[in-house]
Coordinates of C-alpha atoms in Angstrom, one line a residue:
X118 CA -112.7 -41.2 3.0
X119 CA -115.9 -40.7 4.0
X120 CA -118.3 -37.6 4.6
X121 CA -117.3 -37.2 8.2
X122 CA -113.8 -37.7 7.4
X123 CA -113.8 -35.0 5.7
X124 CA -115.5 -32.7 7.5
X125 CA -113.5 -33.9 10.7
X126 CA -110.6 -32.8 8.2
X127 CA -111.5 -29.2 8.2
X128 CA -110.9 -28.6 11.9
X129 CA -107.5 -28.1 13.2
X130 CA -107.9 -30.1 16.9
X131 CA -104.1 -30.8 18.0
X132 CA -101.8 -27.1 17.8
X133 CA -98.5 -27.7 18.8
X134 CA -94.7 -26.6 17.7
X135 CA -91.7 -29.3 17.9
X136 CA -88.6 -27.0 17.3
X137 CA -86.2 -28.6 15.3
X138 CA -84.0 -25.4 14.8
X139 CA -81.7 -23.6 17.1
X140 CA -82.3 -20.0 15.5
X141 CA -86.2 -19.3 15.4
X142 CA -87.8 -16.8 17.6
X143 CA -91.4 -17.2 16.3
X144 CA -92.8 -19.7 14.5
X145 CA -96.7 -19.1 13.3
X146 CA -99.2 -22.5 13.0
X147 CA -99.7 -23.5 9.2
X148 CA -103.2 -23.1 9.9
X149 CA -104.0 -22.5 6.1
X150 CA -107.5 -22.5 5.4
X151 CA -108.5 -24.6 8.0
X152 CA -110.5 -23.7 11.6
X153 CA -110.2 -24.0 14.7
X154 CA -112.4 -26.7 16.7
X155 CA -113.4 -24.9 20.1
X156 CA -111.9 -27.7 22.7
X157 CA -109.6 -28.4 20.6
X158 CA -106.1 -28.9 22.9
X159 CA -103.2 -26.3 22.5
X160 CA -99.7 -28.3 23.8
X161 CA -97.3 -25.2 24.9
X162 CA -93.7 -26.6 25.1
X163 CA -91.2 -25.8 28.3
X164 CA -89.3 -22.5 26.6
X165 CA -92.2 -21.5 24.3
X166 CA -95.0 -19.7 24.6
X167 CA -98.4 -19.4 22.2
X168 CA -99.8 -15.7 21.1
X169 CA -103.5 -16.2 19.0
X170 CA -103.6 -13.5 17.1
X171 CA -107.3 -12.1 16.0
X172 CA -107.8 -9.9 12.4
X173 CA -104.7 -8.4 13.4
X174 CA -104.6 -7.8 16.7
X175 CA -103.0 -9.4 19.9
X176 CA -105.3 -11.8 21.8
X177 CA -104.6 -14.4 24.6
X178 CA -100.7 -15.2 24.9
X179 CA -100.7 -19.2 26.8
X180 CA -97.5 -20.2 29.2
X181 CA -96.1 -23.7 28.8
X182 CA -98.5 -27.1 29.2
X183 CA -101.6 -28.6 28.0
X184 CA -104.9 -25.7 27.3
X185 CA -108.2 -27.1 26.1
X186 CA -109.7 -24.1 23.6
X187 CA -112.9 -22.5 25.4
X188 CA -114.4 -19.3 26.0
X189 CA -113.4 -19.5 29.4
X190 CA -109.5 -19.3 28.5
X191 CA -110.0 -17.3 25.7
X192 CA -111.0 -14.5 27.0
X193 CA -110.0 -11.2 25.3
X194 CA -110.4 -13.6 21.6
X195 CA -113.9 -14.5 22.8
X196 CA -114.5 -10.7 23.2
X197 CA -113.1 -9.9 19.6
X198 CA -115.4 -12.5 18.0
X199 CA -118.1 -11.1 20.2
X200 CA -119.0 -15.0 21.8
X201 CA -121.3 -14.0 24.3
X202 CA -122.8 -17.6 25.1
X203 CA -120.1 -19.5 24.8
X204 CA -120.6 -21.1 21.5
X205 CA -119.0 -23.8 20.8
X206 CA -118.5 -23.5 16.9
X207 CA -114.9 -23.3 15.0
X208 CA -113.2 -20.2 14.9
X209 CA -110.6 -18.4 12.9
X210 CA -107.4 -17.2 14.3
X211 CA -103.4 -16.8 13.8
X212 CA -101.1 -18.8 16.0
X213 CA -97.7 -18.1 17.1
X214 CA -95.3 -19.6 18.8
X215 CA -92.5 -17.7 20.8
X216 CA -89.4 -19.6 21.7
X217 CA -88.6 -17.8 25.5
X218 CA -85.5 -19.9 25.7
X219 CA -81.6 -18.3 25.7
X220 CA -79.7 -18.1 22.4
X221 CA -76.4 -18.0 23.7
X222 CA -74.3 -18.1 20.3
X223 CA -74.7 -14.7 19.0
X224 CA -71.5 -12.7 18.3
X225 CA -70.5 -8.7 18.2
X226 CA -67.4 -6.9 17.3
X227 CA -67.0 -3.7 16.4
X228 CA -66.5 -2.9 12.6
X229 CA -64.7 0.7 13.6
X230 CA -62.3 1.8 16.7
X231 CA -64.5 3.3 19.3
X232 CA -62.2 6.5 20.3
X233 CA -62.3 7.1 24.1
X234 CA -60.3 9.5 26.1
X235 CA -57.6 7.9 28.6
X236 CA -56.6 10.1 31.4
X237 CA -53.0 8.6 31.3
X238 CA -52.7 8.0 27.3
X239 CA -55.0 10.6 25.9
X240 CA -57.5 10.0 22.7
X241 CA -57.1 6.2 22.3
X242 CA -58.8 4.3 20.1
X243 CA -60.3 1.2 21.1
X244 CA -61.6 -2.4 19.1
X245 CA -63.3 -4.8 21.1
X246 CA -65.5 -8.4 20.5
X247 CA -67.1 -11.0 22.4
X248 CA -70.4 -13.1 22.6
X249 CA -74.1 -12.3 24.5
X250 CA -77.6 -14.3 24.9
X251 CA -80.7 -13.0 24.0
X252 CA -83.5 -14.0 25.3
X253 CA -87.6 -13.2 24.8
X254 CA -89.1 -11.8 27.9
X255 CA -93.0 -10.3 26.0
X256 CA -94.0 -12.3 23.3
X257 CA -96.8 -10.0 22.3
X258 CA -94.5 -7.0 22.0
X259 CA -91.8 -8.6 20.1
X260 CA -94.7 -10.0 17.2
X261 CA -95.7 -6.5 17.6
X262 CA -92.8 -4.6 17.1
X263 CA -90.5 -7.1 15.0
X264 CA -91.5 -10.5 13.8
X265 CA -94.8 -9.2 12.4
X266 CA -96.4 -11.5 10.1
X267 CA -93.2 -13.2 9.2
X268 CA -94.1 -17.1 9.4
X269 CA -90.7 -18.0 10.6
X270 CA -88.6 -15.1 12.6
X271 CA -85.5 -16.1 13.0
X272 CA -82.4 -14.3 15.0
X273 CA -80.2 -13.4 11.9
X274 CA -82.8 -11.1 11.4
X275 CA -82.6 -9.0 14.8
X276 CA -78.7 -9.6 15.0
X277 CA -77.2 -7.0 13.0
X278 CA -79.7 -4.3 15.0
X279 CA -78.7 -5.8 18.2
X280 CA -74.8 -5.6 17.0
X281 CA -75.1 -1.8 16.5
X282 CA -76.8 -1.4 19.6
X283 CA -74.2 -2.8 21.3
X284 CA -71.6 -0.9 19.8
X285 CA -73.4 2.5 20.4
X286 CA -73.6 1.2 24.6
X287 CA -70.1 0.6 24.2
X288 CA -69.0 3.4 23.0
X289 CA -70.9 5.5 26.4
X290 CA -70.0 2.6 28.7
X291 CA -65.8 3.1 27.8
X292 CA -66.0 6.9 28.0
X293 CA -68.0 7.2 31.1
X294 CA -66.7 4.2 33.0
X295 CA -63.7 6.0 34.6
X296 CA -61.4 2.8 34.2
X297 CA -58.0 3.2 32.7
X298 CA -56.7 1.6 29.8
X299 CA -54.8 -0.4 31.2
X300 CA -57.5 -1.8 34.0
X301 CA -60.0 -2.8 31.3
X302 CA -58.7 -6.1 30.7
X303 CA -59.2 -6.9 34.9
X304 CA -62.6 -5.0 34.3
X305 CA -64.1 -6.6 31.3
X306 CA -66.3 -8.9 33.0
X307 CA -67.6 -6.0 35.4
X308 CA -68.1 -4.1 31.8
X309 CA -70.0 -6.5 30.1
X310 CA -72.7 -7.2 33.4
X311 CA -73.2 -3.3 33.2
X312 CA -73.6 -3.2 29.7
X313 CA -76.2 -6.5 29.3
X314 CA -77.8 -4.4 32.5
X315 CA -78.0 -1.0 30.0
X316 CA -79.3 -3.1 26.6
X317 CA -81.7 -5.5 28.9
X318 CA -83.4 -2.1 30.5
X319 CA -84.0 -0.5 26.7
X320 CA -84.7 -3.9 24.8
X321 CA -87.3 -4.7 27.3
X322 CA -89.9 -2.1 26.9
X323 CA -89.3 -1.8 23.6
X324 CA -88.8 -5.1 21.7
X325 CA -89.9 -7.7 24.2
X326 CA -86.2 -8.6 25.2
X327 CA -83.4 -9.4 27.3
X328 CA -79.6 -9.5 27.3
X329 CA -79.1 -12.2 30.2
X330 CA -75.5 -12.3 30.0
X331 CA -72.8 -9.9 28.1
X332 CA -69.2 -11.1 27.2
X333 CA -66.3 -8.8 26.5
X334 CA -63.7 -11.4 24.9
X335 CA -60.9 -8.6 23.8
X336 CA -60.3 -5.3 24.1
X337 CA -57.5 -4.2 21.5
X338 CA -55.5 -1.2 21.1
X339 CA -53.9 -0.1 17.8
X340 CA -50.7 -1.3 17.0
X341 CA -48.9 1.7 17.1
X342 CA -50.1 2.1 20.6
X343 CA -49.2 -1.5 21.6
X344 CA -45.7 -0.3 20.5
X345 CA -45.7 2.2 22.4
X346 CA -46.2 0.3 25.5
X347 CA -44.2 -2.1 24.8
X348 CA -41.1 0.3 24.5
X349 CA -42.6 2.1 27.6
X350 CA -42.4 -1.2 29.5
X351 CA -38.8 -1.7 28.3
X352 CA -37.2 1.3 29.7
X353 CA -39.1 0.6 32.7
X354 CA -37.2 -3.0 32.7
X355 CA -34.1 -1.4 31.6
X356 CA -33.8 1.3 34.4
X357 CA -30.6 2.7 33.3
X358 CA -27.9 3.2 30.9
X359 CA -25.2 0.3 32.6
X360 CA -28.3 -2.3 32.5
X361 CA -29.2 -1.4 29.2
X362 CA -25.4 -2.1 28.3
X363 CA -25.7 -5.5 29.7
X364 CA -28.6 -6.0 28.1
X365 CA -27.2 -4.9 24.1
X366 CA -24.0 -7.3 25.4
X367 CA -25.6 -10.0 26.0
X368 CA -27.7 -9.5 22.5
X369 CA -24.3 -9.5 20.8
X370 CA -23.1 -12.8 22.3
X371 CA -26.0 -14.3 21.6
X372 CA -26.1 -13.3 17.5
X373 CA -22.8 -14.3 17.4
X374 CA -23.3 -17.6 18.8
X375 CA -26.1 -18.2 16.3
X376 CA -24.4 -17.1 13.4
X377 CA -21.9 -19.4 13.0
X378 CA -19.5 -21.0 9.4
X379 CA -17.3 -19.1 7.1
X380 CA -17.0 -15.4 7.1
X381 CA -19.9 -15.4 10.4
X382 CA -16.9 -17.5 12.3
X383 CA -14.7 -14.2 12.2
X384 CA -17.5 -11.5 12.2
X385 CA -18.9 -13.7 15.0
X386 CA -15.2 -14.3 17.1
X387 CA -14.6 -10.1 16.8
X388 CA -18.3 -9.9 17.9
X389 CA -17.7 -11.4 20.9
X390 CA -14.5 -10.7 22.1
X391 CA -16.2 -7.1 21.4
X392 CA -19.4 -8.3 23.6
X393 CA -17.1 -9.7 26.1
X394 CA -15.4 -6.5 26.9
X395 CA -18.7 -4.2 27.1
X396 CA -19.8 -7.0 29.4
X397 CA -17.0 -6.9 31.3
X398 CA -17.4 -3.4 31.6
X399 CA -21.0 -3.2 31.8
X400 CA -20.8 -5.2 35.1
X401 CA -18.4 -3.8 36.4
X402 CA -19.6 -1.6 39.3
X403 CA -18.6 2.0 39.3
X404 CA -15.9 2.5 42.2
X405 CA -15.7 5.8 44.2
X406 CA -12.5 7.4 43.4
X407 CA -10.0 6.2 46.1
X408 CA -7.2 8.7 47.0
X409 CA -3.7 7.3 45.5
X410 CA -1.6 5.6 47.6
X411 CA 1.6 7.6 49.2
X412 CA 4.9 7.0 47.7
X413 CA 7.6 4.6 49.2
X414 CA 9.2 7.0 51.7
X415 CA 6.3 9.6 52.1
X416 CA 7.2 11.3 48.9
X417 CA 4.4 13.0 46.9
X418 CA 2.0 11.5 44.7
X419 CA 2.7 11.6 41.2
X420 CA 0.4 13.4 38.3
X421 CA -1.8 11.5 36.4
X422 CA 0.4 10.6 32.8
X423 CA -0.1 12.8 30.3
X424 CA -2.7 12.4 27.6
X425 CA -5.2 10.2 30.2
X426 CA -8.7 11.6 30.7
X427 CA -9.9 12.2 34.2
X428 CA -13.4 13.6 33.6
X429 CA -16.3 12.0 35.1
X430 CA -19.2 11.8 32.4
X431 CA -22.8 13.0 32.8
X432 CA -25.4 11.4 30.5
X433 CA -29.5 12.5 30.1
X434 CA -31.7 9.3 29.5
X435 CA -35.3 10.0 29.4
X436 CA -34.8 13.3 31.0
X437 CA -33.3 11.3 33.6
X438 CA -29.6 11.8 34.7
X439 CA -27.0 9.2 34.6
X440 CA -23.4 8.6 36.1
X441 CA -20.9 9.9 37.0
X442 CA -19.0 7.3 34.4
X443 CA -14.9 7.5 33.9
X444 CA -14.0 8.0 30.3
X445 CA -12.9 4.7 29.8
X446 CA -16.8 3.7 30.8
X447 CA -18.5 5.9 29.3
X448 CA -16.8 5.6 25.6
X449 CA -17.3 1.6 26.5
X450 CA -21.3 2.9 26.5
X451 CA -20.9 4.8 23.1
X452 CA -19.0 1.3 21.4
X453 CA -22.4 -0.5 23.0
X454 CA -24.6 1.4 21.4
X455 CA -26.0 2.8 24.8
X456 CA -24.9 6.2 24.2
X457 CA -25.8 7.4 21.4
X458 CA -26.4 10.4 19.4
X459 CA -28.7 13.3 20.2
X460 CA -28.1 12.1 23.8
X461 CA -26.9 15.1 26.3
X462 CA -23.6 14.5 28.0
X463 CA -21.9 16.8 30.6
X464 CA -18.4 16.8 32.6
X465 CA -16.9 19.4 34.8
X466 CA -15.6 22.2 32.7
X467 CA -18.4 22.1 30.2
X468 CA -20.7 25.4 30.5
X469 CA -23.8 23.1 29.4
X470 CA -25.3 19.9 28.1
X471 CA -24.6 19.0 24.8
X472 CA -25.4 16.5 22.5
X473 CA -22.5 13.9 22.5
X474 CA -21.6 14.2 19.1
X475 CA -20.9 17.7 19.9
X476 CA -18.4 17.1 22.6
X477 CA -14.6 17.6 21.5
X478 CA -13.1 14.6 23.1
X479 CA -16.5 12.2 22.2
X480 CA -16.8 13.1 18.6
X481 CA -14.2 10.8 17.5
X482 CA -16.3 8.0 19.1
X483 CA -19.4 8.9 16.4
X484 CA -17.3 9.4 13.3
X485 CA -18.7 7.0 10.4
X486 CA -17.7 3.1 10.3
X487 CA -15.3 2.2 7.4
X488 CA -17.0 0.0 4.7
X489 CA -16.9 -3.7 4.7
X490 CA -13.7 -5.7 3.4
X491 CA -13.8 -5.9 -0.4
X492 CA -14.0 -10.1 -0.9
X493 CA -10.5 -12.0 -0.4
X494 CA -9.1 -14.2 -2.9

């Protein structure tokens, strides 16, 4: 190599940045010890802008395409360096390049429920998680307030800041959004454009960036809550007591048909000949009483036979009443399972509700079940 060569080799005359990564936000020029040759070309990339940076400070930040180094384009560094007649010698100075482009994998989720108040459930507590893009909007500001001098900024590095940002928004955003619980899952993409809106308008004055687009992937409820709902939902299916007795029948013939060989062939046959009847009489539809029919010859009609009840039952579900049921029914409900104790029952006669078990002519209904069989030989 000769003289020239190697003076040729001290001047830096091509800066340019070929991103091979999908992660880095700034990226500074391995200048090293070498200068820069004034006229030397600068080649900004679509997505990426240049910031030269001077003893420190900010200078001239380039947009994408091809920039020939002069004073004329380098206006506030020609100031710092104090060129006043366009000299043409080699200067000194830091190069960075800012990638302006979206980074749309980033993830959040939040480590702790969010508690919100519900104005149908009350103090819920809330998990949620989805996905957002960032994006560089001021190059200057974000090598000024968070890359610094770091030769390689790279997004793991802001995420965990940006995560707990988001999670402080979303906190504000659920509790003064006015949606119920049970809207947010219609809502969510309404949510997450008022909450990229919220992050975009303090990121940008502060950092340099943008949240272009927020998703809301799930919003989760605790799973005592989600029980909850789900046994609200139920009773709503159910409606009432005889439906609900349809429904624990048909459970019954269904165990029983699944259960079947040896000793599950018996308990399975009385299972369903039990089934059968409380479906018979669970879909049977409760009759108005019809006035007896005269006797042959226009004698009177005859008593009821001793020892039968005549009462017509009263049952609370839910703080909802149920019935009138004939006694026949309504111990048919108690075998079901869809009476059962604690419930208030009522018939004429009684001064007041009270609890089933309670009631004279029920309590035989609720005595305890006899142990199993002992095994057969």
């Amino acid at each position: 190599m000769g003289f020239m060569d190697r003076v040729r080799g001290e001047f830096i005359d091509i800066i340019e940045w070929t991103d091979d990564s999908r992660d880095t936000l700034v990226w500074r020029f391995p200048r090293f010890e070498n200068e820069i040759k004034m006229g030397a070309k600068l080649i900004v990339r679509e997505s990426q802008a240049a910031v030269f940076v001077n003893q420190g400070r900010i200078a001239d930040v380039f947009a994408p395409g091809m920039h020939e180094l002069q004073t004329g384009n380098l206006p506030i560094l020609s100031t710092l360096q104090g060129w006043k007649y366009g000299f043409h010698s080699p200067f000194k100075a830091e190069v960075y390049f800012v990638t302006t482009r979206q980074f749309t994998d980033l993830k959040w989720g939040t480590q702790n429920p969010v508690t919100v108040r519900d104005p149908e459930f009350g103090m819920v507590r809330l998990r949620a998680f989805g996905g957002y893009a960032v994006r560089v909007t001021d190059p200057g500001r974000l090598i000024t307030e968070l890359a610094g001098t770091d030769p390689q900024f790279r997004t793991e590095e802001v995420e965990e800041y940006l995560r707990q940002l988001i999670v402080g928004r979303l906190g504000t955003l659920l509790a003064s959004s006015g949606i119920p619980m049970l809207d947010l899952a219609a809502r969510q993409a309404e949510l997450g454009d008022r909450l990229a809106k919220a992050l975009t308008d303090e990121l940008a004055t502060s950092h340099g960036l943008s949240i272009p687009k927020f998703i809301i992937e799930n919003i989760s409820l605790p799973p005592e809550v989600e029980q909850a709902i789900d046994a609200r939902s139920r009773m709503g299916i159910i409606g009432n007591v005889d439906n609900y007795a349809r429904l624990q029948a048909a459970d019954a013939v269904r165990d029983a048909a699944n259960n079947p060989g040896g000793a599950g062939e018996g308990v399975g046959l009385g299972l369903g000949m039990a089934a059968g009847q409380q479906l018979a009489q669970a879909f049977a539809p409760q009759q108005p009483q019809q006035p007896a029919a005269p006797a042959p010859g226009g004698g009177a009609v005859p008593p009821p036979l001793p020892g039968q009840q005549q009462y017509q039952w009263y049952v609370a579900v839910d703080g909802q009443q149920q019935g009138p049921y004939d006694h026949a029914t309504f111990t048919g409900h108690i075998g079901s399972g869809a009476v059962r104790r604690g419930m208030l029952a009522w018939r004429e006669g009684m001064a007041a509700w009270q609890p089933v078990e309670n009631v004279p002519e029920l309590a035989p209904h609720f005595r305890a079940t006899p142990p199993p069989l002992p095994p057969q030989a």
